[in-house]
Coordinates of C-alpha atoms in Angstrom, one line a residue:
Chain A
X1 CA -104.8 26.9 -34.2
X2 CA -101.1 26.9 -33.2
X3 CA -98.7 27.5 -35.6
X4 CA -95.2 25.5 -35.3
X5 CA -93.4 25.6 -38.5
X6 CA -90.1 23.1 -38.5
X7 CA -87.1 24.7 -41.2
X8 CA -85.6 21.6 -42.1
X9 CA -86.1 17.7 -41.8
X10 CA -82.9 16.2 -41.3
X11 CA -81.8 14.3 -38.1
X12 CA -82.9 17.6 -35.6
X13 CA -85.8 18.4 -37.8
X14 CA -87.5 15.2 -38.0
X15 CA -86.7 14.3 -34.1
X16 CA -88.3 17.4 -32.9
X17 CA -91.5 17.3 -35.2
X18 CA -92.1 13.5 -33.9
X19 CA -91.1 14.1 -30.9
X20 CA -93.8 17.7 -30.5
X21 CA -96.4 15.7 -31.5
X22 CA -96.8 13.4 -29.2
X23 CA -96.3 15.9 -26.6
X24 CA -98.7 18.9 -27.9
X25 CA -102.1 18.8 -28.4
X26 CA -102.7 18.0 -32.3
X27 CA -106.2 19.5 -32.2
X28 CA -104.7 23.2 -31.4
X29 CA -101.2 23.1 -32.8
X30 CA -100.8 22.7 -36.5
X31 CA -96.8 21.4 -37.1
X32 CA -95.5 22.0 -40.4
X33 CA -92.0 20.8 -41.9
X34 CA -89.9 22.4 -44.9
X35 CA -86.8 20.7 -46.4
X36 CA -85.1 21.2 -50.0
X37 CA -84.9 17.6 -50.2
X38 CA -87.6 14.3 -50.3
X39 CA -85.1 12.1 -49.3
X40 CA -83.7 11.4 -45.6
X41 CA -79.7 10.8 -45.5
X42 CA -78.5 8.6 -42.9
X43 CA -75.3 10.9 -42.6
X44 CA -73.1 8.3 -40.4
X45 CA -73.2 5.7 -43.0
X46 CA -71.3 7.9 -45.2
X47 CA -68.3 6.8 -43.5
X48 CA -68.7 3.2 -44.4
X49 CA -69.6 3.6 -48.0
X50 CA -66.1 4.2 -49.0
X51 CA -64.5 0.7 -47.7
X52 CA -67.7 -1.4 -49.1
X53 CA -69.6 -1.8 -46.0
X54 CA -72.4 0.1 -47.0
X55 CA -73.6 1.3 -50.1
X56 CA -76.5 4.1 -51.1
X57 CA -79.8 1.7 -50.7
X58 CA -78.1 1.3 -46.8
X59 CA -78.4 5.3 -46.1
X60 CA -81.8 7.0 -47.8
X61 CA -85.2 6.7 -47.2
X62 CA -88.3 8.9 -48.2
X63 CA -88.5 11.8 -45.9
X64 CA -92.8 11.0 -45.7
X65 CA -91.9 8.1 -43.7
X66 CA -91.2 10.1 -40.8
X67 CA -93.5 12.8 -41.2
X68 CA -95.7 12.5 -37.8
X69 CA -99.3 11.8 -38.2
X70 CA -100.9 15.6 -38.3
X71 CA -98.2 17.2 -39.2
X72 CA -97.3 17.9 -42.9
X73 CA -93.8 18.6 -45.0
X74 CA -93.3 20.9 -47.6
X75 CA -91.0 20.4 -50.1
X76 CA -89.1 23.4 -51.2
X77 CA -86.2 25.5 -50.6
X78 CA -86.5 28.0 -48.6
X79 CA -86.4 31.2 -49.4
X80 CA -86.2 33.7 -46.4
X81 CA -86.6 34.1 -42.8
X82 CA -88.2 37.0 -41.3
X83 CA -88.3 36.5 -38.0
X84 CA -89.5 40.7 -37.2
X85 CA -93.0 39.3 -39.0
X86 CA -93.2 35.9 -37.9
X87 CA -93.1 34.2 -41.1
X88 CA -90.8 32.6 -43.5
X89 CA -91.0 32.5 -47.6
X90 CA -90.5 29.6 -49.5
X91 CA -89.4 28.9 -53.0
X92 CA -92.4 27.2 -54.6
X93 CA -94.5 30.7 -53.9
X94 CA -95.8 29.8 -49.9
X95 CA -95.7 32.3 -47.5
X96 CA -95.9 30.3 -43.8
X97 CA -96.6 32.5 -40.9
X98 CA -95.8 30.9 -37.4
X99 CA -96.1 31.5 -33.7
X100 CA -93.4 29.6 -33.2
X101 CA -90.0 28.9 -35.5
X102 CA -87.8 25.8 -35.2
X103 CA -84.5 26.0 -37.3
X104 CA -82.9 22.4 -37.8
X105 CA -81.2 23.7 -41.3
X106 CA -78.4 21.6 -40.3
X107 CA -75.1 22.5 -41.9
X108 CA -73.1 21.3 -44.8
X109 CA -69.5 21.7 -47.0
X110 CA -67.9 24.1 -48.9
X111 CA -65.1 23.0 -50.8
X112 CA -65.4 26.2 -52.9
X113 CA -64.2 27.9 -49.7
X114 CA -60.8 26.7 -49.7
X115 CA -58.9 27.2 -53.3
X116 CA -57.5 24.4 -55.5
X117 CA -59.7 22.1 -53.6
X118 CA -63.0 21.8 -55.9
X119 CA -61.4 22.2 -58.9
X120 CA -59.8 19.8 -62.0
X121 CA -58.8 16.8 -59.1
X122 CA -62.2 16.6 -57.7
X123 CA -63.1 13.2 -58.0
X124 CA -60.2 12.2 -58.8
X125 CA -57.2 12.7 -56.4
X126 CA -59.4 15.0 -54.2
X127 CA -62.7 13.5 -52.2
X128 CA -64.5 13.7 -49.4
X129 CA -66.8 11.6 -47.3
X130 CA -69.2 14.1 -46.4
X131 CA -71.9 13.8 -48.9
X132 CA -73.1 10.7 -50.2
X133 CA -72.1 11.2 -54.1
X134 CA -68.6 12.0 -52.6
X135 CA -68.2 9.0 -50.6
X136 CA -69.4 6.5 -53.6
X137 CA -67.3 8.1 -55.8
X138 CA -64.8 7.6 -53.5
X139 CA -65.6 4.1 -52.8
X140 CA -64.6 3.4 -56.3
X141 CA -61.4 5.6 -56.4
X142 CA -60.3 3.1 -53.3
X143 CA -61.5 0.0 -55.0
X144 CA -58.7 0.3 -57.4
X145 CA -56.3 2.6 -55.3
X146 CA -52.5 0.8 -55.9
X147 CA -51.2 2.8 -52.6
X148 CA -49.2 6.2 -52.0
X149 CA -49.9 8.5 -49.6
X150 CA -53.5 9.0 -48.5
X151 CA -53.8 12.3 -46.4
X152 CA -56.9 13.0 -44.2
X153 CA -57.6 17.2 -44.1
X154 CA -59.7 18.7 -41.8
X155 CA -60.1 22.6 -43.3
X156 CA -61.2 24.6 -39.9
X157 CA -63.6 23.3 -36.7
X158 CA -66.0 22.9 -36.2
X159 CA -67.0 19.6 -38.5
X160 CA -70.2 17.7 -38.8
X161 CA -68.8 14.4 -36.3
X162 CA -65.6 15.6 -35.2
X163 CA -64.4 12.1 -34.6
X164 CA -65.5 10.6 -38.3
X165 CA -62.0 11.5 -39.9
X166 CA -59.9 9.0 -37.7
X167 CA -62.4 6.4 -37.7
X168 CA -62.0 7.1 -41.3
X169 CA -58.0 6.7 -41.0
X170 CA -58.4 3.8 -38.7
X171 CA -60.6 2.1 -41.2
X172 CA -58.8 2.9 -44.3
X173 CA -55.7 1.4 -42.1
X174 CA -58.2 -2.0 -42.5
X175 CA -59.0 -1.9 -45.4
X176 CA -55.8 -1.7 -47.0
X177 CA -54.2 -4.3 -44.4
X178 CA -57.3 -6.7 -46.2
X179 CA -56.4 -6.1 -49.1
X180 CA -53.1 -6.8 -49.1
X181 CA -51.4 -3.6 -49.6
X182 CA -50.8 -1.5 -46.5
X183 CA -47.3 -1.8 -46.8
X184 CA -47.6 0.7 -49.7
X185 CA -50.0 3.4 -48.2
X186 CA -48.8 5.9 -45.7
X187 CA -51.4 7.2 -43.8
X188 CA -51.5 11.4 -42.6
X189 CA -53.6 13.1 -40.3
X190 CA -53.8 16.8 -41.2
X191 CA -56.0 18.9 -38.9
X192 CA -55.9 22.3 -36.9
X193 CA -56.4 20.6 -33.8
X194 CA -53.1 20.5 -31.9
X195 CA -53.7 16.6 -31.4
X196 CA -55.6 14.0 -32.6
X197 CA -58.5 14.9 -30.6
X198 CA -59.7 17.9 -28.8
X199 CA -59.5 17.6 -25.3
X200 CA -56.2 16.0 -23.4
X201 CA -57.7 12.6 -22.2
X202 CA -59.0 11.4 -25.4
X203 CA -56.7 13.2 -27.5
X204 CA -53.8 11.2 -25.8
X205 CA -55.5 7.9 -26.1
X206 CA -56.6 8.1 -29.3
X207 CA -53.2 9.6 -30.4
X208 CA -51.6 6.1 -29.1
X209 CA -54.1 4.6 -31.1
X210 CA -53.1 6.4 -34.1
X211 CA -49.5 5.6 -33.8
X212 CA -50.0 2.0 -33.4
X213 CA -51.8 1.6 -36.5
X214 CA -48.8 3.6 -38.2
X215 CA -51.0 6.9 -38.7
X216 CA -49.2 10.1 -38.9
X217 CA -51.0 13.0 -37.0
X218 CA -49.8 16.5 -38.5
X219 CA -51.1 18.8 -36.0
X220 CA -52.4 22.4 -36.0
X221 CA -52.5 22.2 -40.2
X222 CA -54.8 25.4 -41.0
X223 CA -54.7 25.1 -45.0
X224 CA -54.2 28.0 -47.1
X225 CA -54.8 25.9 -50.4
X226 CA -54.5 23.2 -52.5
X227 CA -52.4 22.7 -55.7
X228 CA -54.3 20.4 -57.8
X229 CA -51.9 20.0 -60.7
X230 CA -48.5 19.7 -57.7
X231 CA -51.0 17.3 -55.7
X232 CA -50.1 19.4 -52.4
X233 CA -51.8 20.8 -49.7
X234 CA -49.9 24.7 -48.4
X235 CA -50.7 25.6 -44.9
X236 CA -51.1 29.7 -43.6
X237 CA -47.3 28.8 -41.9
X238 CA -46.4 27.2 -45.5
X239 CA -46.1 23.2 -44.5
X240 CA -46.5 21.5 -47.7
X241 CA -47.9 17.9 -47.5
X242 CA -47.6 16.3 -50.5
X243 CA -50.4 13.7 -51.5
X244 CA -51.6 11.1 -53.8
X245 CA -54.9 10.9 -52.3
X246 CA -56.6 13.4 -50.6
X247 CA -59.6 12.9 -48.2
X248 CA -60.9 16.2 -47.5
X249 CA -63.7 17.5 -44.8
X250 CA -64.4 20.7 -46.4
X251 CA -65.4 24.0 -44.3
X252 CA -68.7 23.1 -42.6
X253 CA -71.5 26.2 -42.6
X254 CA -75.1 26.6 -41.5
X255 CA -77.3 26.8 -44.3
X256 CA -77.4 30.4 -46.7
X257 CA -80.6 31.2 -45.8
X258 CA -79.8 31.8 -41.8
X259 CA -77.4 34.2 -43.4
X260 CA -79.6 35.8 -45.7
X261 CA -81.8 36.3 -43.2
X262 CA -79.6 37.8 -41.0
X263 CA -79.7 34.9 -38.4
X264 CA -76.1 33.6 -38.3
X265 CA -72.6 34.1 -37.3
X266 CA -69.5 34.0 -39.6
X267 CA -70.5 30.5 -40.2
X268 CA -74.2 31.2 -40.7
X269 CA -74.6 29.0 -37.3
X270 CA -77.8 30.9 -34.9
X271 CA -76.5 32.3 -31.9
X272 CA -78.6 30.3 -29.1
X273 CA -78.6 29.6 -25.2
X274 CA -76.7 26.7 -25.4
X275 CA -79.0 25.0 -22.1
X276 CA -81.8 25.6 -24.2
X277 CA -81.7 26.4 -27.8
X278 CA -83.7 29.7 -27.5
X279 CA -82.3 32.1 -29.9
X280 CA -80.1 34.9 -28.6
X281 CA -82.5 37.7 -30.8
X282 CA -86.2 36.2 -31.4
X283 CA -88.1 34.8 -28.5
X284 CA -90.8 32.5 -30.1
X285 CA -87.1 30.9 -32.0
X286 CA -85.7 27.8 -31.5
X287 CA -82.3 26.4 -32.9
X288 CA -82.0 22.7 -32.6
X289 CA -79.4 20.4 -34.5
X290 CA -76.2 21.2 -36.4
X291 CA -78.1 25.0 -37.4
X292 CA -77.0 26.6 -34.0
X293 CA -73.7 28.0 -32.4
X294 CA -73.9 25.8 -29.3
X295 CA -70.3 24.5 -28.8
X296 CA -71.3 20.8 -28.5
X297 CA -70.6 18.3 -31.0
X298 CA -72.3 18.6 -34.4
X299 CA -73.3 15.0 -34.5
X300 CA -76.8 12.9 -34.6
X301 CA -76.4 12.0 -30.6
X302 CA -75.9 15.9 -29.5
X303 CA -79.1 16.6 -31.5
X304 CA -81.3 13.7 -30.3
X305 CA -80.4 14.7 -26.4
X306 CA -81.1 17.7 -27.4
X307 CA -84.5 16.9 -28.7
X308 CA -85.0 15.0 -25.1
X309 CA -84.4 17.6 -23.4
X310 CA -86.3 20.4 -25.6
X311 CA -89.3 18.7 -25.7
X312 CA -90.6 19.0 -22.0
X313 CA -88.8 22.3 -22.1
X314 CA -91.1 23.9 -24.9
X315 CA -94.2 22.3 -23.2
X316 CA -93.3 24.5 -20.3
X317 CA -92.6 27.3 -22.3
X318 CA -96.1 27.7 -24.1
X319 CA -97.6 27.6 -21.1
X320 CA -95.9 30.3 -19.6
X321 CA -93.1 29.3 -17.5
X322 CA -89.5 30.3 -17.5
X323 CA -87.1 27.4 -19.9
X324 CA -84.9 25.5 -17.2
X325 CA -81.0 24.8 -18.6
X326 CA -81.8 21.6 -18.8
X327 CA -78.9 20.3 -21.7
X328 CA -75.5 19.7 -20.5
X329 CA -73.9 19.2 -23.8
X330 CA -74.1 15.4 -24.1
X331 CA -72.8 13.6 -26.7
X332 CA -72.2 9.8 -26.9
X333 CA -70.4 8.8 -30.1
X334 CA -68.8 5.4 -31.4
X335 CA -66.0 5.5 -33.5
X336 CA -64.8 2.5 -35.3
X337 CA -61.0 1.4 -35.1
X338 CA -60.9 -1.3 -37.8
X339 CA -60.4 -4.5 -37.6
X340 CA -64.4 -5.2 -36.4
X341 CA -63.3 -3.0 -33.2
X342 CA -64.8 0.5 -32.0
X343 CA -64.9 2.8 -29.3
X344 CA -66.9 4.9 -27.4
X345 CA -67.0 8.0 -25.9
X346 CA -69.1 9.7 -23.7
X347 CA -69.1 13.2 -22.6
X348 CA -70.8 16.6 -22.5
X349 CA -69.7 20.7 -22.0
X350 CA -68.0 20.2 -18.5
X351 CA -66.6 16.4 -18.4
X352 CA -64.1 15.9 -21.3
X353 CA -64.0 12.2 -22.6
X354 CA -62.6 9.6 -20.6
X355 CA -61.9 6.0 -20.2
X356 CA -64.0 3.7 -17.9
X357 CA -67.4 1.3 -18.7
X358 CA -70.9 2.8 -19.8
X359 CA -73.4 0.7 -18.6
X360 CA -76.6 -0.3 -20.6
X361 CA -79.0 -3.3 -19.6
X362 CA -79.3 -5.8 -21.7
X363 CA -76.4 -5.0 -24.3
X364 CA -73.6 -3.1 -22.5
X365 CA -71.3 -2.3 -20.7
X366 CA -69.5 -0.9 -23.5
X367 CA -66.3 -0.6 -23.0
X368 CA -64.9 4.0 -22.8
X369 CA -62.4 5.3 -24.7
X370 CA -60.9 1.6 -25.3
X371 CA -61.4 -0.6 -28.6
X372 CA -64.2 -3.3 -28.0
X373 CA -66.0 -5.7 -30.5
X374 CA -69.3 -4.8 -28.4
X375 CA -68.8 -1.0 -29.3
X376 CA -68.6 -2.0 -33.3
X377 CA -71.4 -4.1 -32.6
X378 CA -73.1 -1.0 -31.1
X379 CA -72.1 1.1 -33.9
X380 CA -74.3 -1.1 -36.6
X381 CA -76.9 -2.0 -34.6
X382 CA -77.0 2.1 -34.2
X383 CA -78.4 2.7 -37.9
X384 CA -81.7 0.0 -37.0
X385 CA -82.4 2.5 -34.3
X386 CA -82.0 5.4 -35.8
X387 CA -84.7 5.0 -38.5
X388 CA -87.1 3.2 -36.5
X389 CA -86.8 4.5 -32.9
X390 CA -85.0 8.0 -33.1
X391 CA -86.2 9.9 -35.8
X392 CA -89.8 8.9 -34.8
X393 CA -89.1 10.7 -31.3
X394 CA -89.2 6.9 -29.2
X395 CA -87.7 7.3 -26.0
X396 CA -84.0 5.3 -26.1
X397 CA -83.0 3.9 -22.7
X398 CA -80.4 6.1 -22.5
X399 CA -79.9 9.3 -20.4
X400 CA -80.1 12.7 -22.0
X401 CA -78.0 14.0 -19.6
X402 CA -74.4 13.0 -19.2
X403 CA -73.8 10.3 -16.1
X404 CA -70.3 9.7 -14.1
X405 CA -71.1 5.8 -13.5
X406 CA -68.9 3.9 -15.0
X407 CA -66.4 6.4 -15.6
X408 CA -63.0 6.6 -14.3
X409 CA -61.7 10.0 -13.0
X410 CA -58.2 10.3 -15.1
Chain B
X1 CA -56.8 27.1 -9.1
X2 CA -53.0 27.6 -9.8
X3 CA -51.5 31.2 -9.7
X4 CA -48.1 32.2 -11.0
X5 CA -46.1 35.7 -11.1
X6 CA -46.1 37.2 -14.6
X7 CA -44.4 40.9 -15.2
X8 CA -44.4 41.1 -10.6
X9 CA -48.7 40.6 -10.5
X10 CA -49.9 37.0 -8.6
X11 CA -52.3 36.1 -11.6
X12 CA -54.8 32.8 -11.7
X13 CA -53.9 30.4 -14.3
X14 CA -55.4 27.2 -16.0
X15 CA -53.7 23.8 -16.2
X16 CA -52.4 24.5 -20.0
X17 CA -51.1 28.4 -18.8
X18 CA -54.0 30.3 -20.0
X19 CA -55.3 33.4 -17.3
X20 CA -58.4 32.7 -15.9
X21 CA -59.6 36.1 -14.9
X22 CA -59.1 38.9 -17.6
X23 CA -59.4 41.4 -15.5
X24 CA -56.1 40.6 -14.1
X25 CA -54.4 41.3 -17.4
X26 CA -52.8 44.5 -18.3
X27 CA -50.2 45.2 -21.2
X28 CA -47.1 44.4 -19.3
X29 CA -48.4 40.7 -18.6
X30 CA -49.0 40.5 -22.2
X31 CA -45.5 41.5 -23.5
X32 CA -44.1 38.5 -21.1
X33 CA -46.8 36.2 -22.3
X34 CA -46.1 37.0 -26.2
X35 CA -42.1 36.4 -25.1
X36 CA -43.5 32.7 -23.9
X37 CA -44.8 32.0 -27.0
X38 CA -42.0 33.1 -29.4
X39 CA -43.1 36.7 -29.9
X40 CA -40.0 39.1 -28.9
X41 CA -41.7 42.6 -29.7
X42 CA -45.7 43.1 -30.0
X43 CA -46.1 45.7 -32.8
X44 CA -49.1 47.8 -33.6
X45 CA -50.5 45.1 -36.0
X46 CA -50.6 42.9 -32.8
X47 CA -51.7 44.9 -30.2
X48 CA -54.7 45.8 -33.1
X49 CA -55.3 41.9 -32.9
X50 CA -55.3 41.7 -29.3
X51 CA -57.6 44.7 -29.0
X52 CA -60.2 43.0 -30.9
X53 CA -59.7 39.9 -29.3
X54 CA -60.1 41.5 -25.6
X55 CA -63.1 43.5 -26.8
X56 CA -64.8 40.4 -28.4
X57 CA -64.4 38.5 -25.0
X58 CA -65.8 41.6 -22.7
X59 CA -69.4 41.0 -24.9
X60 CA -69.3 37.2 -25.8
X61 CA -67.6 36.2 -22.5
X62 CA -64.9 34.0 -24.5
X63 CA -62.0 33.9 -26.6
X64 CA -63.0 34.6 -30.3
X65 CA -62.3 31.5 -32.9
X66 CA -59.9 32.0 -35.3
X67 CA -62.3 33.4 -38.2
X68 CA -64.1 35.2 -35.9
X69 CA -60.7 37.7 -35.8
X70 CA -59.8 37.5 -39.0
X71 CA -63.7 38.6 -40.0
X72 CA -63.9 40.9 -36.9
X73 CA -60.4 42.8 -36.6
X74 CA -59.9 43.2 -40.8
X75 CA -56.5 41.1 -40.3
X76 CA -56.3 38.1 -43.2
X77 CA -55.4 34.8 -42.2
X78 CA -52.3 34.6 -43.7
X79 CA -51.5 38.0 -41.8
X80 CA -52.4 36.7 -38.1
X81 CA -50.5 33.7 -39.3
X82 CA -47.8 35.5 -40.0
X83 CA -47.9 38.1 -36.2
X84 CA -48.7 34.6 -34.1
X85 CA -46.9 31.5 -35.8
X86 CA -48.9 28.2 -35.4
X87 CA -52.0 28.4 -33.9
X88 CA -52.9 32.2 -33.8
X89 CA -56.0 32.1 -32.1
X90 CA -54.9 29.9 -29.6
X91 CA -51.6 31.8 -29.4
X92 CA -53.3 35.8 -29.3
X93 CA -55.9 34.5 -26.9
X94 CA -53.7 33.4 -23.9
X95 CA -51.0 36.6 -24.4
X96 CA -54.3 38.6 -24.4
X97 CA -55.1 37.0 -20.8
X98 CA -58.1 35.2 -22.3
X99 CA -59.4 31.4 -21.7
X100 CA -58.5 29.0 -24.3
X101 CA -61.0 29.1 -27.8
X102 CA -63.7 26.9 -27.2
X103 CA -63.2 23.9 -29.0
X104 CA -65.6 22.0 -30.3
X105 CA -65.4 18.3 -29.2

């Protein structure tokens, strides 16, 4: 027997073990799964959870559910890595040896990173979105909110969804228009990039965007700290922003272990080849998912193309033949803009976002880079296919690579 | 592929001003570029900066991120804040003749 061990069953994790066992033989290859955690997260609901829309029942589901048949999970943390001896110790005492490795460890926030942040105001003026207690608790903090100023703070790219914190922003700008009290909340967009967006096409469009819904952008904002007890966030170059509310996305690293193992970067991200997710150091290593250094989008859609891609890639790879670049950095993300209106962008590591149609049979076109009622409608419909279609490795009738139809040249 | 004249040398340059080809960067190009962005006089503590930064490209074939120098070249943040004003790694990567930090969409 082959041994495939999978570090991690989160969106990557789970894909990529479904997805392997349909395509390997289960009679030689033996797939096993390790994650801290018995419960899957349906990360972009988080967003939604602090306006009402969803709520906790709407984004977890037992993990077993999407363990594929002949494979198994192991619940633990996980200890160590070492990837010189092929094998990798868990908490709860197991020892797995593997021919092959497949990190999908995902990354998470530290809001311990960046001081004044985690301390006495978490909770209370300080939240985030980015876990699921933080955006219920702040669900209830906006619930009663009587207005002020609500600034959005990115600490340092890259971020878990780099679009989520203005399609938070845009929503909030809903939200509070409903309920009757926009008029009192100013909204501000703190974040190192130098725009609302990264690159020039999109960050232009959605910087209109932000300006017609009366949202501030406060560009290139690297924060130094936060002082609680003032309510004010200090950048390196000393800008102070004063807030009422703040709605941080904390530093985003890979998980401890890749560091302890001596795996990662500064970030604890695995260096890979980002065509196909072959570690940089260890030959029989995979990184697929948020885990690696691959400069695409850390987002659900980057990992799932990813996963299409992988999959016939590692089949030729066992058997001997060279891995063809086959990823191009696709990612194909809506945002919502409020007001039962969203977006979508499409794009991958050569073609920046940019405005146009994206066709789809049946349910599209969607409409690029422009607000749509279709794209919202895309954007819920999304979470019915994520836990019944995607993480179970189905085929989506999309492309995994990225396609020009549709698209205008700006 | 645009070229301009920076310090008398015909160099290739991107869209937003940033070299393309390091290896048409030398120190005199980078005391103009630094003038561009604000900086009157690089001093020791920048040229240390710009070392790393140059060195960290030659292996990794791009422009190091922000934490990656201040991890890398033993400056603090608030330091390489302080020698390139907003945006340092944007800032130190294009007077050091490198492409713009990969962003991550």
């Amino acid at each position: 027997m082959k041994k495939l061990v999978v570090l991690g069953a989160g969106t990557a994790g789970t894909m990529v073990a479904n997805r392997l066992s349909k395509l390997l033989d289960m009679d030689e290859w033996q797939i096993t799964m390790v994650d801290q955690d018995p419960v899957h997260y349906y990360q972009p609901g988080y967003l939604l959870i602090p306006f009402g829309m969803y709520s906790r029942k709407d984004v977890v589901k037992p993990k077993h559910y999407f363990v594929p048949r002949g494979a198994k999970l192991i619940v633990s943390p996980i200890e160590r890595i070492e990837p010189d001896h092929n094998r990798v110790f868990l908490a709860n005492g197991t020892t797995l040896d593997y021919d092959f490795l497949i990190i999908a460890t995902g990354a998470d926030i530290h809001p311990e990173e960046t001081p004044g942040l985690a301390e006495e105001e978490w909770g209370k003026s300080i939240h985030t979105f980015y876990s699921l207690e933080g955006a219920l608790t702040l669900a209830e903090k906006l619930s009663t909110w009587e207005g002020g100023r609500l600034v959005v703070n990115v600490v340092e790219n890259p971020i878990k969804c780099p679009v989520a914190p203005l399609e938070f922003l845009m929503l909030a700008d809903w939200y509070f228009h409903e309920r009757g009290i926009r008029d009192r909340v100013e909204l501000i967009y703190a974040t190192p990039l130098p725009g609302a967006f990264t690159k020039p096409v999109s960050s232009k469009m959605l910087g209109e965007l932000l300006v017609q819904k009366g949202i501030k952008v406060e560009p290139e904002y690297m924060i130094e700290r936060v002082e609680p007890d003032a309510k004010k966030i200090i950048s390196y170059d000393e800008r102070e922003i004063e807030f009422d509310l703040l709605v941080s996305v904390p530093l985003n690293m890979g998980a401890p272990v890749i560091g302890k193992s001596g795996l990662g970067d500064e970030l604890n991200y695995v260096p890979v080849n980002k065509y196909t997710f072959l570690s940089d150091a260890f030959a029989n290593i995979f990184v697929l998912g948020d885990a690696s250094n691959a400069p695409a989008s850390k987002a659900g859609s980057v990992a799932h193309f990813a996963v299409d891609t992988f999959g016939e890639n590692f089949v030729r790879y066992i058997r001997g033949q060279e891995l063809l670049p086959l990823f191009d950095g696709h990612a194909n993300c809506f945002l919502e803009s409020g007001f039962g209106k969203g977006l979508l962008i499409d794009f991958n590591y050569e073609t920046e976002p940019l405005p146009g149609r994206y066709p789809l049979p049946g349910i599209g076109p969607f409409t690029l880079l422009e607000e749509s009622e279709v794209n919202h409608w895309g954007k819920l419909m999304f979470r019915w296919m994520y836990w019944n279609l995607l993480l179970k490795g189905q085929e989506l009738p999309l492309s995994a690579t990225m396609s020009m139809a549709g698209k205008w040249k700006a | 592929m645009a070229t301009r004249v920076i310090a008398g040398k015909t160099v290739q340059v991107n869209e937003e001003g940033f070299m393309t080809n390091p290896a048409e960067w030398d120190k005199e190009i980078a005391v103009e570029l630094a003038k561009e962005e604000g900086i009157s006089e690089l001093t020791e503590a920048h040229w240390k900066v710009i070392e790393f930064c140059r060195e960290s490209a030659k292996t990794s074939g791009k422009a190091p991120t922000l934490r990656q120098i201040t991890t890398g070249a033993g400056v603090s943040t608030k330091e390489l804040f302080a020698l390139f004003p907003k945006g340092p790694a944007k800032k130190v990567a294009r007077i050091a003749g490198l492409g713009k930090p990969e962003g991550c969409v």
